[in-house]
Structures are given as C-alpha cells and as structure tokens.
mmCIF file of C-alpha atoms and ligand atoms in Angstrom:
data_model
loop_
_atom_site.group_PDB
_atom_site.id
_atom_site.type_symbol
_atom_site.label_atom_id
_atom_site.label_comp_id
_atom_site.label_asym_id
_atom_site.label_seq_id
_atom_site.Cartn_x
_atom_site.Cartn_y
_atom_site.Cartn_z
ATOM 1 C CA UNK Q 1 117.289 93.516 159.047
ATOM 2 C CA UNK Q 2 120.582 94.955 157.117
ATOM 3 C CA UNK Q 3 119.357 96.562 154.272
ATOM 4 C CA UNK Q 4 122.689 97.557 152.757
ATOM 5 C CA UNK Q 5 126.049 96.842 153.470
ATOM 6 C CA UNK Q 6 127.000 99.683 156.102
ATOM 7 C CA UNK Q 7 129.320 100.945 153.654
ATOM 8 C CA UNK Q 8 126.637 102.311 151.339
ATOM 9 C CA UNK Q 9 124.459 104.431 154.009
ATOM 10 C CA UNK Q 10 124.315 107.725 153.571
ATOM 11 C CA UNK Q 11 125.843 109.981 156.157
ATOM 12 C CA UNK Q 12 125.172 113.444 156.601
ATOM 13 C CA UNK Q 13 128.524 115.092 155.833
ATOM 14 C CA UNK Q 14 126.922 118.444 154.375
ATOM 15 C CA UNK Q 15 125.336 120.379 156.364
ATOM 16 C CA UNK Q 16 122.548 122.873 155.142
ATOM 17 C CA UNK Q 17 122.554 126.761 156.274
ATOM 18 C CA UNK Q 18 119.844 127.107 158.033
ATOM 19 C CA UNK Q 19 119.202 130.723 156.068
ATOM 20 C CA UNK Q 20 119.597 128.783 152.217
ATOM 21 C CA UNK Q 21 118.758 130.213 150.139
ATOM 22 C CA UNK Q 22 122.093 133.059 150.979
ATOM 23 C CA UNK Q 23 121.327 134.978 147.271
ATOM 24 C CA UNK Q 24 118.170 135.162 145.367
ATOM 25 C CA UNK Q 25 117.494 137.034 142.049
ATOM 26 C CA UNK Q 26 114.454 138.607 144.191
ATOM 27 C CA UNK Q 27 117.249 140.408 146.629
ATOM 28 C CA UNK Q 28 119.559 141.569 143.329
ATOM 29 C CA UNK Q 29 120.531 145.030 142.810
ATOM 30 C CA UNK Q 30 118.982 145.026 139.436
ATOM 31 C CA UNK Q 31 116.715 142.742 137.692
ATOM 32 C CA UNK Q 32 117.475 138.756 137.125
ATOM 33 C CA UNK Q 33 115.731 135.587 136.202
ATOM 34 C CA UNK Q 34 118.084 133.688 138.542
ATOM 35 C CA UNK Q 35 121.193 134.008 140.326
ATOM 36 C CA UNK Q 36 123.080 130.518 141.004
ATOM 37 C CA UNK Q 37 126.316 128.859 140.455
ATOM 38 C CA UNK Q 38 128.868 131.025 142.080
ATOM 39 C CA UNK Q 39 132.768 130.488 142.271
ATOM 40 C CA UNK Q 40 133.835 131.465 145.824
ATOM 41 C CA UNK Q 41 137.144 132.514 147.352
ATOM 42 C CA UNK Q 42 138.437 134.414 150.516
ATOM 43 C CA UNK Q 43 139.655 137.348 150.029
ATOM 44 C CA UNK Q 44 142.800 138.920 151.484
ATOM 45 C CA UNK Q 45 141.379 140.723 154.243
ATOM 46 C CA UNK Q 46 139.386 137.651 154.979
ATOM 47 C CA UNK Q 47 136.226 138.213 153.471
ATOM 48 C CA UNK Q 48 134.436 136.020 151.295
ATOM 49 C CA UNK Q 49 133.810 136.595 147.396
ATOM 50 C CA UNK Q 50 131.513 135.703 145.289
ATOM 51 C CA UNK Q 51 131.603 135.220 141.423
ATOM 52 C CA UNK Q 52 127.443 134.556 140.712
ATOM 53 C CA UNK Q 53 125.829 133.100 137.338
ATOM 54 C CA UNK Q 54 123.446 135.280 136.725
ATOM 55 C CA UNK Q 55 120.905 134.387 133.856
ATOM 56 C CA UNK Q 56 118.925 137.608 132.712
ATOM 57 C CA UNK Q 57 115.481 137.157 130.785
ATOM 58 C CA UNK Q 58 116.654 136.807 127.686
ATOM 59 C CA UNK Q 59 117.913 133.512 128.609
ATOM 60 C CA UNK Q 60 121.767 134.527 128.814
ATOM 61 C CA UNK Q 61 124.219 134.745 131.567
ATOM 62 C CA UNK Q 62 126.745 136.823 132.962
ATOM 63 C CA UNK Q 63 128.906 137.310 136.217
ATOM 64 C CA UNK Q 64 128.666 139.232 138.634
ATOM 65 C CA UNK Q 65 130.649 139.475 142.520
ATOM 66 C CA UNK Q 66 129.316 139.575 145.941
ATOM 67 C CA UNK Q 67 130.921 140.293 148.870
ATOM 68 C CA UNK Q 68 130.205 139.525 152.665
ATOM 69 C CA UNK Q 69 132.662 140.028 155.641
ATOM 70 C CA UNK Q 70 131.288 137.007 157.434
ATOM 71 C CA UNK Q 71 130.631 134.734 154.519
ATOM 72 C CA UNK Q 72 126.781 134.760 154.890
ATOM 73 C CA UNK Q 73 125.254 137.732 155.716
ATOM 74 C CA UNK Q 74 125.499 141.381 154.504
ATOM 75 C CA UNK Q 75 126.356 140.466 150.634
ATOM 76 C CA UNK Q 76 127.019 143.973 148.935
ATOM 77 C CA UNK Q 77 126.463 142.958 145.233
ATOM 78 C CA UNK Q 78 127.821 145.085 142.475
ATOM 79 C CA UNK Q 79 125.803 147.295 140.772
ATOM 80 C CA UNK Q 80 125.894 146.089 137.381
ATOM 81 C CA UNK Q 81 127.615 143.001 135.784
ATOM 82 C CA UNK Q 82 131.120 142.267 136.756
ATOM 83 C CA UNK Q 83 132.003 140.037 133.606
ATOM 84 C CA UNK Q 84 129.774 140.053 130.944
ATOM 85 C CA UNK Q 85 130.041 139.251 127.331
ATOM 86 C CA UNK Q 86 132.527 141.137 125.559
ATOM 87 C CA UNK Q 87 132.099 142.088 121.955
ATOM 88 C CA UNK Q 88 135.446 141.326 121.736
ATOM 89 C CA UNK Q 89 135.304 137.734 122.051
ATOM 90 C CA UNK Q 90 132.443 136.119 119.942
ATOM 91 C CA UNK Q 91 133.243 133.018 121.961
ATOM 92 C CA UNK Q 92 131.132 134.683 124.874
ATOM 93 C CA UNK Q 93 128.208 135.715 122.287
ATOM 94 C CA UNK Q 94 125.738 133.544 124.054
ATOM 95 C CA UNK Q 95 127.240 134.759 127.865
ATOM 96 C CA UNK Q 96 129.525 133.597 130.591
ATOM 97 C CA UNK Q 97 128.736 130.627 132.834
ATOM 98 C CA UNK Q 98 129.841 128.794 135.734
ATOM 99 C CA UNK Q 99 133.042 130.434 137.335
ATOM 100 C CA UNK Q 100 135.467 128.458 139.542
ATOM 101 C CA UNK Q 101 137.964 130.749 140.768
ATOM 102 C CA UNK Q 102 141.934 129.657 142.407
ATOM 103 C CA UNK Q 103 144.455 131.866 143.889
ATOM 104 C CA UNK Q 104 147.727 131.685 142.302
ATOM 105 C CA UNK Q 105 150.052 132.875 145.091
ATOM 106 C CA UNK Q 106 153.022 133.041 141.913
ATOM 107 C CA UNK Q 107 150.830 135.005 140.239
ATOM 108 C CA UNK Q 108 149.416 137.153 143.132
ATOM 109 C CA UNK Q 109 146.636 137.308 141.042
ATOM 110 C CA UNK Q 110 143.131 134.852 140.942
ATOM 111 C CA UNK Q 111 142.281 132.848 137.819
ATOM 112 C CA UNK Q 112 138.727 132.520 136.757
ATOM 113 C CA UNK Q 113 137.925 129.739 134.410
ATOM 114 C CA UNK Q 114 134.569 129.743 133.141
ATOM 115 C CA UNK Q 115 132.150 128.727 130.146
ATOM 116 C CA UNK Q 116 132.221 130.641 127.166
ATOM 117 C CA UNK Q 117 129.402 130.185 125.252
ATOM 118 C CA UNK Q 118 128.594 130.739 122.054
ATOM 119 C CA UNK Q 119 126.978 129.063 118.349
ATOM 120 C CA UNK Q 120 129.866 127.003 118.468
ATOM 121 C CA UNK Q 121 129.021 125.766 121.772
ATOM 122 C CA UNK Q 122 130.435 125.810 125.625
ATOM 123 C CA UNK Q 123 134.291 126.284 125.614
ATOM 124 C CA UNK Q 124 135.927 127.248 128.896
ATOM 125 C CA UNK Q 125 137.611 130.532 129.026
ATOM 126 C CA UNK Q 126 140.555 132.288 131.084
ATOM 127 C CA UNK Q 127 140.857 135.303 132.924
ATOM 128 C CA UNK Q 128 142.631 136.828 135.491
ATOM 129 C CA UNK Q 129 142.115 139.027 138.275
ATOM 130 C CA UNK Q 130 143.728 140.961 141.002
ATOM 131 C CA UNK Q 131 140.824 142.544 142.481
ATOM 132 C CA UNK Q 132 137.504 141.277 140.467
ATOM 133 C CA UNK Q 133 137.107 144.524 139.002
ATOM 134 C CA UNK Q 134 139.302 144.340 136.042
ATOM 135 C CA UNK Q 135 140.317 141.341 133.886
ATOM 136 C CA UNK Q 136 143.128 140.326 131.598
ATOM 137 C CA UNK Q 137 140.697 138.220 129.516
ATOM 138 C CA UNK Q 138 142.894 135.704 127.998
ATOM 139 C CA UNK Q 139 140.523 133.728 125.803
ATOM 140 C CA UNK Q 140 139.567 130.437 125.066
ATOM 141 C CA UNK Q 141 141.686 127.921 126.215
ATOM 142 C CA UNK Q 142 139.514 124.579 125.790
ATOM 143 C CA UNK Q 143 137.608 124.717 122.320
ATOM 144 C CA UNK Q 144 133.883 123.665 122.622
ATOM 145 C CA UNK Q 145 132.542 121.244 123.948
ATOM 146 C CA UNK Q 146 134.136 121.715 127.534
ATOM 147 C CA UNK Q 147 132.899 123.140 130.407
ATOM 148 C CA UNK Q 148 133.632 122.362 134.441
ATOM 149 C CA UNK Q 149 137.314 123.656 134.910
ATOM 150 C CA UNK Q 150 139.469 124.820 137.228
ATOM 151 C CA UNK Q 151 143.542 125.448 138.044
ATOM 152 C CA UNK Q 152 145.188 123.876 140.418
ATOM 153 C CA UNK Q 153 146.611 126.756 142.834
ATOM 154 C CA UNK Q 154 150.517 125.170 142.129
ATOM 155 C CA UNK Q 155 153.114 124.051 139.399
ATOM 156 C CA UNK Q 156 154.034 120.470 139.278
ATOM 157 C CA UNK Q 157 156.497 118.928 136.880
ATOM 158 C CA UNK Q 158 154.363 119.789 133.393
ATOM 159 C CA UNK Q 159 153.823 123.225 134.405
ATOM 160 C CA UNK Q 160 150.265 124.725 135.507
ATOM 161 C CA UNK Q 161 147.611 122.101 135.458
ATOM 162 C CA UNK Q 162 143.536 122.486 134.905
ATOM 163 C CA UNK Q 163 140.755 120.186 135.259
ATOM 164 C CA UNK Q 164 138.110 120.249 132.433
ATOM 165 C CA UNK Q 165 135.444 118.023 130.751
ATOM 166 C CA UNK Q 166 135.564 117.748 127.390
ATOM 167 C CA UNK Q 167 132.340 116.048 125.619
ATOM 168 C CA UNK Q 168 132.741 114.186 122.343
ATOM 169 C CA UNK Q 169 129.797 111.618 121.066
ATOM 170 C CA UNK Q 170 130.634 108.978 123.583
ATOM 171 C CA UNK Q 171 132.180 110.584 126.460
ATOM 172 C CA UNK Q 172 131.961 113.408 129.103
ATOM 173 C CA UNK Q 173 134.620 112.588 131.494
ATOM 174 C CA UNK Q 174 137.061 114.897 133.663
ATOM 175 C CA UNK Q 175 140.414 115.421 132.005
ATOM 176 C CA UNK Q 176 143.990 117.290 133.404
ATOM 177 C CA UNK Q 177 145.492 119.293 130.654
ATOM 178 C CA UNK Q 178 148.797 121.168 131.274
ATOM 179 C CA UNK Q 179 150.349 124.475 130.619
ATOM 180 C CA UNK Q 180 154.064 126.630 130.897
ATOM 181 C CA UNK Q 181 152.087 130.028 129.542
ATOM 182 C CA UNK Q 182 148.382 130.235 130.992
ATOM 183 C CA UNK Q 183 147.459 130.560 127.584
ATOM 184 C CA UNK Q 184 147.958 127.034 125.690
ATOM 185 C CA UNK Q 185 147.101 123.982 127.727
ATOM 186 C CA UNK Q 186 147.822 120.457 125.917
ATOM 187 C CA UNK Q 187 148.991 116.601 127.182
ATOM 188 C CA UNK Q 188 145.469 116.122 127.961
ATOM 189 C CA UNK Q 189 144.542 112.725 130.018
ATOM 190 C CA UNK Q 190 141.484 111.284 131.395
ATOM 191 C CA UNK Q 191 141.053 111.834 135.268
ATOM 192 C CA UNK Q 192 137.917 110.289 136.043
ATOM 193 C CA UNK Q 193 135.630 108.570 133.796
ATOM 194 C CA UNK Q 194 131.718 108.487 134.076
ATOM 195 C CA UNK Q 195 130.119 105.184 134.917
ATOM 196 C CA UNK Q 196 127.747 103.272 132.710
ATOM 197 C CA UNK Q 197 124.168 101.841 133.522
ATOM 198 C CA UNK Q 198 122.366 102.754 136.607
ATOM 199 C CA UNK Q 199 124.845 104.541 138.776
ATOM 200 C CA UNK Q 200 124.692 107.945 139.731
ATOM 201 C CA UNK Q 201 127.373 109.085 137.725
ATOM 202 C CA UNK Q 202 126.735 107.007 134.478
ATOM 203 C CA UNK Q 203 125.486 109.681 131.912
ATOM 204 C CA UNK Q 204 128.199 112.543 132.675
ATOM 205 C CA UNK Q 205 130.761 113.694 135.233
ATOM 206 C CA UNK Q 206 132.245 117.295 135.956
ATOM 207 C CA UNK Q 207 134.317 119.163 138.485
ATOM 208 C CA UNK Q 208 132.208 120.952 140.772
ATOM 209 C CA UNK Q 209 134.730 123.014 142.896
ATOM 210 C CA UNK Q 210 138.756 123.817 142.038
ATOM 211 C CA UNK Q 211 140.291 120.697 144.054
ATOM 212 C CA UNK Q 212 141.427 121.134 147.685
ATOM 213 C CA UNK Q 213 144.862 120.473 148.913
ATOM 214 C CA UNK Q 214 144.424 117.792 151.904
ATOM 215 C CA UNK Q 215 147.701 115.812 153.530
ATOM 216 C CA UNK Q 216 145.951 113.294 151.650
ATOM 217 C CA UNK Q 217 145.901 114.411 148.346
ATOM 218 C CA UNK Q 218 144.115 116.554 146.071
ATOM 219 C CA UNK Q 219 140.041 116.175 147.153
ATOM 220 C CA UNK Q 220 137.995 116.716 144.138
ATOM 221 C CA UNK Q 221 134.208 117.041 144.723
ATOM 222 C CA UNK Q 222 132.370 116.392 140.897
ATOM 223 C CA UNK Q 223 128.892 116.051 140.059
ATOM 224 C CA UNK Q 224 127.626 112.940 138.207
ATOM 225 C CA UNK Q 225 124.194 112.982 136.179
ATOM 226 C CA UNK Q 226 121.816 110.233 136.225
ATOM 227 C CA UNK Q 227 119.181 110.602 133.129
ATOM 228 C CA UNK Q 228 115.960 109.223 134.638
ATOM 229 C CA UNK Q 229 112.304 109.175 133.104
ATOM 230 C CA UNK Q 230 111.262 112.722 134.528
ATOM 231 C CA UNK Q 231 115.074 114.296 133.448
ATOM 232 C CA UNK Q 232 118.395 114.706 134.936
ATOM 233 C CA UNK Q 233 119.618 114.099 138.585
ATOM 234 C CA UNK Q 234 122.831 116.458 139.359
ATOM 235 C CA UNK Q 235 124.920 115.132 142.638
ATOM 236 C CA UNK Q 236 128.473 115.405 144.076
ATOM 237 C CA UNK Q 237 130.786 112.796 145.184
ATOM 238 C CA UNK Q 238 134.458 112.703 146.207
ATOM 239 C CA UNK Q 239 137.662 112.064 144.371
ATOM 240 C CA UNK Q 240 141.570 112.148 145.628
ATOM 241 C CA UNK Q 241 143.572 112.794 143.351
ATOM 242 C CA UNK Q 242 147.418 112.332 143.881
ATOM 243 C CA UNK Q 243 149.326 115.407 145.882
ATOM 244 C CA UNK Q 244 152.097 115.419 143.337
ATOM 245 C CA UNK Q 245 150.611 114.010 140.247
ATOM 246 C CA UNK Q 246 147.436 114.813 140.314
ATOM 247 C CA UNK Q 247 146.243 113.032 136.484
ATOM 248 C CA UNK Q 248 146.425 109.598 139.193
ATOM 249 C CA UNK Q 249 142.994 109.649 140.594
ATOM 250 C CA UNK Q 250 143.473 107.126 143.859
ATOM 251 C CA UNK Q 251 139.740 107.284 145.457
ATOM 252 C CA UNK Q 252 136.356 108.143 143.927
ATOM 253 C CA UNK Q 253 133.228 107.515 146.078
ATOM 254 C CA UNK Q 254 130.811 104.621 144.984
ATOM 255 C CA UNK Q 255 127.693 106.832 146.667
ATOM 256 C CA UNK Q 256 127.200 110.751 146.128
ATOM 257 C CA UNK Q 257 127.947 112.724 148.837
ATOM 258 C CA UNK Q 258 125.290 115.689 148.194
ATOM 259 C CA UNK Q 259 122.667 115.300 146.212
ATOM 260 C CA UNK Q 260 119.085 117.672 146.229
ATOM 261 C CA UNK Q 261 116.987 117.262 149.118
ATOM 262 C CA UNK Q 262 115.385 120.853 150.021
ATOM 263 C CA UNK Q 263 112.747 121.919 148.181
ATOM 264 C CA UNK Q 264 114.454 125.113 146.595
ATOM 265 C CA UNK Q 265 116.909 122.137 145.415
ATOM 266 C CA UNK Q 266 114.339 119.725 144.479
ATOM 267 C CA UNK Q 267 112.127 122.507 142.656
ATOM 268 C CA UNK Q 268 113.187 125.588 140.305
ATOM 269 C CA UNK Q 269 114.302 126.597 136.799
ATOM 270 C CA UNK Q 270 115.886 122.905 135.876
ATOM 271 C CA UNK Q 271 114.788 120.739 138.684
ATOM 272 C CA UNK Q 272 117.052 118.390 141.588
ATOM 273 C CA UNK Q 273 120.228 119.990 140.895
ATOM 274 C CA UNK Q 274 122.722 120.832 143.542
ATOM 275 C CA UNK Q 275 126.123 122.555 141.626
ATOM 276 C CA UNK Q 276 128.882 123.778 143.439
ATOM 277 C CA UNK Q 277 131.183 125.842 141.495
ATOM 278 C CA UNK Q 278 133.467 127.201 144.497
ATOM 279 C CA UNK Q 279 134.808 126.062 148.260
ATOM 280 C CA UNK Q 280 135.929 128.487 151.047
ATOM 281 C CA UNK Q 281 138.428 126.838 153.791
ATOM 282 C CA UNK Q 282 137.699 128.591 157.157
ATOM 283 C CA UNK Q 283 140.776 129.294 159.283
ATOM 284 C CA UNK Q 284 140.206 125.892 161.223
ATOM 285 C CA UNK Q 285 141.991 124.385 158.784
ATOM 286 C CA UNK Q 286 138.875 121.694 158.684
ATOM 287 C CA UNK Q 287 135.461 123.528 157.784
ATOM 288 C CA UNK Q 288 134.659 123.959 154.540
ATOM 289 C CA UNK Q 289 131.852 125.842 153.239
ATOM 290 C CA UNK Q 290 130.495 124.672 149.647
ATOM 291 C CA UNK Q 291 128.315 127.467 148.161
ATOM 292 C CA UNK Q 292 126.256 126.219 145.218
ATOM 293 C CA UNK Q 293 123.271 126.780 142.733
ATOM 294 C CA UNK Q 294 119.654 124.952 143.393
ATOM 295 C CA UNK Q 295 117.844 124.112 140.950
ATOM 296 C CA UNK Q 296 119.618 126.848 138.773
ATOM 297 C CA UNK Q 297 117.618 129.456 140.620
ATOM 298 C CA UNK Q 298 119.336 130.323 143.643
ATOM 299 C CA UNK Q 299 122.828 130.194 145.587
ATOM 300 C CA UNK Q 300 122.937 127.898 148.948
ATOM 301 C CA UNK Q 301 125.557 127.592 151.269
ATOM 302 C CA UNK Q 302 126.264 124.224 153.243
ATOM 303 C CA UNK Q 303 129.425 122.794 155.109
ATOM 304 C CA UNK Q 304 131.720 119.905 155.567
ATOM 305 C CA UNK Q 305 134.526 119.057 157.697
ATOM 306 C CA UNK Q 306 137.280 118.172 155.595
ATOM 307 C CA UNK Q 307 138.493 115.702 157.287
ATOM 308 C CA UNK Q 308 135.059 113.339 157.369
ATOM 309 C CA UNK Q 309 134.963 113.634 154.070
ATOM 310 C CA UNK Q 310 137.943 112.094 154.102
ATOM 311 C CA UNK Q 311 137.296 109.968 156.404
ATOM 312 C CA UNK Q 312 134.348 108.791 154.688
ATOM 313 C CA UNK Q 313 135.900 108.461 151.240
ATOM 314 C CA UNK Q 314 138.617 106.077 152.695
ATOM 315 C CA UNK Q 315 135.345 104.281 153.489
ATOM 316 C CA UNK Q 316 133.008 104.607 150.300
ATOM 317 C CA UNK Q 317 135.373 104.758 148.350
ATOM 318 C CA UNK Q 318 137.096 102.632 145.241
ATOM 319 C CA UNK Q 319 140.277 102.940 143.085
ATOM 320 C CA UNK Q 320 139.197 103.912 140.077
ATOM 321 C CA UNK Q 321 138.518 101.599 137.211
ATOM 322 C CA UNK Q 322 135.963 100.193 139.567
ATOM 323 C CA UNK Q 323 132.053 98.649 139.347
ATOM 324 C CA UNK Q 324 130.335 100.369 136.250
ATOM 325 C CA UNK Q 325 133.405 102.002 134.308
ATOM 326 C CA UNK Q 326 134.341 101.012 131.467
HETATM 327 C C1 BMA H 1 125.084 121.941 133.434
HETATM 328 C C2 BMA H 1 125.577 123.355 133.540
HETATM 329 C C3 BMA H 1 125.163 123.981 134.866
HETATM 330 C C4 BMA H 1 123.740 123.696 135.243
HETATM 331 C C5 BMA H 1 123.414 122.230 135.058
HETATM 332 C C6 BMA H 1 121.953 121.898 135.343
HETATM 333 O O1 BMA H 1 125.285 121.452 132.135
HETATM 334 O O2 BMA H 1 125.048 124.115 132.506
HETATM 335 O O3 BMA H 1 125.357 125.364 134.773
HETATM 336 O O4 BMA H 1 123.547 124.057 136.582
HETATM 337 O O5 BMA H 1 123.712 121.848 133.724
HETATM 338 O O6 BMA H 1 121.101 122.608 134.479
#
C-alpha cells in the first residue's frame, strides 16, 4: 500500500558524522554552558574555521573560532573569546549570536554577519575580518527585529546583497536587502515567505547557511519552525534562488530536508533543533559539510552531496507562492 505520493518520502541526503557531537562546552578551553551554532569557512591554506556561539552562565553569548586542519578532528580553540560584546556598541549589550561568515574575494577579507542583541532586541550586525583575530566592527546594519543573515560572496546589478529576516507582528519571512558601501543596506524585498497552518515552515522561516553558488542557481538551505503542543520544531529545507537575481526564489522544498533525529538533537538546552549557521565545499566540487548546533548545546557536523540536493529539490520541490503561503 502507497502511503504517500513518492514525492513526499524522505530521503537521506544528510549524512550524520559518526563522531557528532565535533565540539562540546565539556571539551572548551575555558568554562561554557554550551557551545553551538557556528559559521564555518575554509581557510586559505585549506583548513577549516570555525566561528562558535558560545552561551556562558549568565545566559549571554559570545564568539569564539576553532580551527582543525582536517575539518573534524584536532580543533585548537582560542583561548578566550574571539568576538565578544564590545562596550562600544550597546547594540551587543545582551551578546553576539549566530555568525554566518562569506568570503569576499573583492574584499580579500571575510564578512561576519551576526545577531546583535540587546534591550532593543536582535538586530544583525557587520564585521569584517582578514584573519579572525581582529575586526573592523561596522555596526548595525538591520535594526531589531532581524536575525538569520548572510552576504552573498558577489556584486550583482544593486550592489552587495544580504539575506535577513526581519520580524514585524505578522511576519518572519527571508528578505534580500542591497548595498554600494557595506554599511547601509536598503530596497528590501521578500525572498521566501513562511507558510501558514500545519506545514513545517508555517510559524517562521530563516537562512540557515550563506547561500551556495550551484550551475543551478543560488541553493539556500533555511530552517522553518513548526509551534506544536510541547514547543518549537527547528528544520531545514532547500531554496534556489536565481544565479543573477537572486530576490527570484525559483524552488523551495515542500518537505524539510534535515530535521532532529539524534538524541543530542532531539534532547538539550531548547529541545529538536538542528541550526546550521555555516557550509564548507570540499575540493570535489560536490560534498558539502553542514556544521550546526543541536539542541543549542552542541556543534554537529553532517554532509550532503550538492548535487542530490539538487537533484532532489527539482523533485520536492515547488515555485514559490505554492500550497500554504499566503
Ligand atoms: C532561534 C535562534 C537560534 C536558536 C533557535 C532555537 O531564534 O535564537 O540561535 O538556535 O532559536 O532556540
């Protein structure tokens, strides 16, 4: 007996570390509550990078890098805090969240966008980096509420473009905004909406890593939260956005692609929550290695081949404006 229509199985396209979880607050340099959430990039000499949330006990978080030659083993963690609060910007008063990290080969430099949070509430914030040791902190550049953004690694027409989720009373969808400076972003327009009802991604959406350049397009893995009678559900499905103008979303998946399953993802400080912030493209051109927070406790590591999650978002997928958006 077909119990669903083939196109809504799930199919194992990520594929757990057998070693998850890579980074634990037990195995920190100093002390932490929990260490989760990291933005991830290869480094020049081919080594991985790690930007970790790190929540101390008083409840607040900073950020702070971890490096491994092979990706997986032998992280050497800094000391002490790589970005923390500054006194100098009351927008981080209650800490830094959340980094998602892009190489801007113009630039030669990386740009960090993360949330800044303070009494007003979670604003995303800019900085950038040549070497994750010192940072031209350049502020605020979406007021609270927003959270979940990232650069795109190239120009187009409207100058430098970012992702972002803005919240107001009704919404919490995934908007571009663009910018000639770095500095002031503007000509904001919705990307991808949040559904409505029972789907997956009814109550919010967000970007989970920067987007991916594919022949294809622009492949955008978000998280959608489902409110359900014992809390909230974070998962990740696919996007592709369009190569040159990336605001046209062409493809978002109907079904999640990776939701919690383990029990350090099922089970922690906030419970079933799987949240990549950052992607790593090995040199195959096709494996990609998510790393991501469980359960806001610790980091895990799983991959995908690019190209079946293609594949498979060609199949699951719908043009946007689909079954349970508005
Ligand atoms: C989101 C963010 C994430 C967190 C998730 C689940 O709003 O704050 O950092 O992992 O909630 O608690």
């Amino acid at each position: 007996m077909t119990l669903l229509p083939g196109r809504y199985r799930q199919t194992v396209l990520f594929h757990r570390h057998d070693r998850n979880p890579i980074l634990t607050a037990e195995r920190w340099p100093y002390q932490a509550n929990s260490v989760f959430n990291p933005g991830a990039t290869a480094l020049k000499d081919g080594s991985t990078l790690l930007l970790c949330r790190v929540e101390d006990f008083r409840g607040l978080s900073h950020l702070t890098a971890a490096r491994s030659r092979d990706g997986l083993t032998g992280w050497k963690v800094d000391a002490s805090p790589t970005l923390a609060p500054h006194p100098d910007h009351p927008e981080e008063s209650w800490g830094v969240e959340d980094p998602r990290i892009t190489y801007l080969p113009d630039e030669d430099r990386y740009a960090v966008l993360y949330t800044a949070y303070s009494p007003a509430g979670p604003g995303v914030a800019l900085a950038l980096t040549e070497d994750f040791q010192s940072f031209e902190r350049r502020g605020l550049i979406f007021p609270p509420e927003d959270k979940d953004a990232a650069i795109f690694p190239v120009r187009f027409g409207e100058g430098w473009a970012a992702l972002h989720r803005p919240v107001t009373s009704s919404s919490a969808n995934i908007h571009i905004s663009y910018s000639e400076n770095l500095r002031h972003f503007g000509n904001s327009r919705t990307v991808l909406s949040a559904r409505r009802g029972p789907w997956w991604d009814a109550r919010k959406v967000g970007l989970s890593a920067p987007p991916i350049r594919t022949g294809k397009g622009w492949l955008m893995i978000y998280h959608g939260v489902k409110t359900t009678g014992s809390g909230v559900l974070y998962r990740n499905g696919l996007a592709l956005l369009d190569l040159d103008n990336p605001e046209k979303c062409l493809l978002r998946s109907d079904s999640w692609a990776f939701g919690p399953r383990d029990l350090s993802e099922r089970v922690g400080d906030v419970d079933n929550v799987v949240f990549p912030c950052g992607t790593v493209l090995q040199p195959d051109g096709d494996t990609l290695r998510v790393y991501y927070g469980q359960a806001d406790t610790s980091v895990g590591m799983a991959t995908a081949s690019l190209g079946a999650l293609l594949e498979w978002l060609e199949d699951n997928g719908s043009v946007p404006n689909g079954p349970g958006e508005d």
